[in-house]
């Protein structure tokens, strides 16, 4: 019921070759299925709707429409918004200028534009084995050779593996990574690894796409500085207002070397001409009015509480010697690793049907058709024993109940795996 994907007939129409291997986002499909009424869902990757700053956005919108008659016109990127982004970047410890800011229609478009700029058809890209699915969709039309590297739940991307690939002779068009509160893994890259990645980027002339979608959602003081703070030539920073104001703004940005802006502009024009002039002005008015710092505090407080409740419930209901999970310092996700042999896609089916609780199975984030360092063969779906839990978009007081229900199904699977001899915790819930 949950993971089926049908390819609609094209009625004899010949489509571009790459679409033969095109996959609808498994994630989006699953989220639609498991978000039915009555299901307690940890599946989506969405911000909490009750925390959207709707009133402040309404005021900003009214102000813009009343004062700027050209807000509804085609317009070039809005300089005051770039000014605000430079201030935001300073808060992340990044020193940049307005000339280095490129406005995009969400972070997703930034990834698309950068891939179009850097990647040749059939070229190489380097991705983590478990990765944000949006980057796979972006590179798919190029039918690239995907070189994969592992990630550990303590320090993030395996930099030794990156180095090994490069020393072996790989020359990817770029390495894509998420420095802070990884989606889906919930891990942040340690400062040492960030430093080493930047050194490798410089030495091997490897562009790094640094997707910092969660960099402003840190629940333990301020997040580490992104790699762009260490290097302004090889690190292409991607930011987004989706998680800190609202996804429907569809507004993001990049920080890139200034000389790339004219080329990026041409690439973006082919996609959507420009990002909404109206939205750029609304976000600018929101920022001008000084709403962001207070709003960020509200978000951080609420999400910190939800994260803590979820971690406490995991410790309470799952055997920590058998299941392992990440301890995100920010963002929206916790990644849970179960013993090999547990199939979380099957588990989801049971969880939804029997316990009315949902998550995303790990295989949804596994790189498809990638090469691993070991044997340079296909990486496959190595995360099928893992699952992603979202803690931002569920009521705080439902988290413990939901994890309890999920643990019931998980512990049952351990029981089956083990021939019914150990893990008797099931009966305790
Ligand atoms: C890591 C990551 N990058 C990019 C995006 C897309 O963000 P946007 O809404 O700004 O396009 C998401 C959305 O969930 C994400 O998790």
GROMACS .gro file of N, CA and C in nm, residues 25 99 160 190 245 291 298 310 312 330 340 353:
model
   36
   25UNK      N    1   0.958   1.155  -0.626
   25UNK     CA    2   1.015   1.153  -0.492
   25UNK      C    3   0.938   1.051  -0.408
   99UNK      N    4   2.732   4.164  -0.339
   99UNK     CA    5   2.766   4.120  -0.475
   99UNK      C    6   2.782   3.968  -0.484
  160UNK      N    7   3.782   1.106   0.510
  160UNK     CA    8   3.885   1.014   0.457
  160UNK      C    9   3.837   0.955   0.325
  190UNK      N   10   3.170   1.791   1.215
  190UNK     CA   11   3.257   1.850   1.318
  190UNK      C   12   3.344   1.960   1.256
  245UNK      N   13   1.106   3.119   0.803
  245UNK     CA   14   0.985   3.202   0.789
  245UNK      C   15   0.871   3.109   0.745
  291UNK      N   16   1.123   4.127   1.287
  291UNK     CA   17   1.051   4.009   1.338
  291UNK      C   18   1.137   3.885   1.352
  298UNK      N   19   1.134   3.177   1.916
  298UNK     CA   20   1.012   3.097   1.934
  298UNK      C   21   1.030   2.958   1.872
  310UNK      N   22   1.129   1.375   2.209
  310UNK     CA   23   1.146   1.256   2.124
  310UNK      C   24   1.267   1.174   2.171
  312UNK      N   25   1.393   1.162   2.472
  312UNK     CA   26   1.358   1.096   2.600
  312UNK      C   27   1.273   0.972   2.575
  330UNK      N   28   2.019   2.046   1.619
  330UNK     CA   29   1.923   2.139   1.559
  330UNK      C   30   1.839   2.069   1.454
  340UNK      N   31   2.069  -0.473   1.124
  340UNK     CA   32   2.057  -0.519   0.985
  340UNK      C   33   1.961  -0.637   0.983
  353UNK      N   34  -0.071   0.049   0.984
  353UNK     CA   35  -0.195  -0.030   0.993
  353UNK      C   36  -0.232  -0.065   1.137
   0.00000   0.00000   0.00000
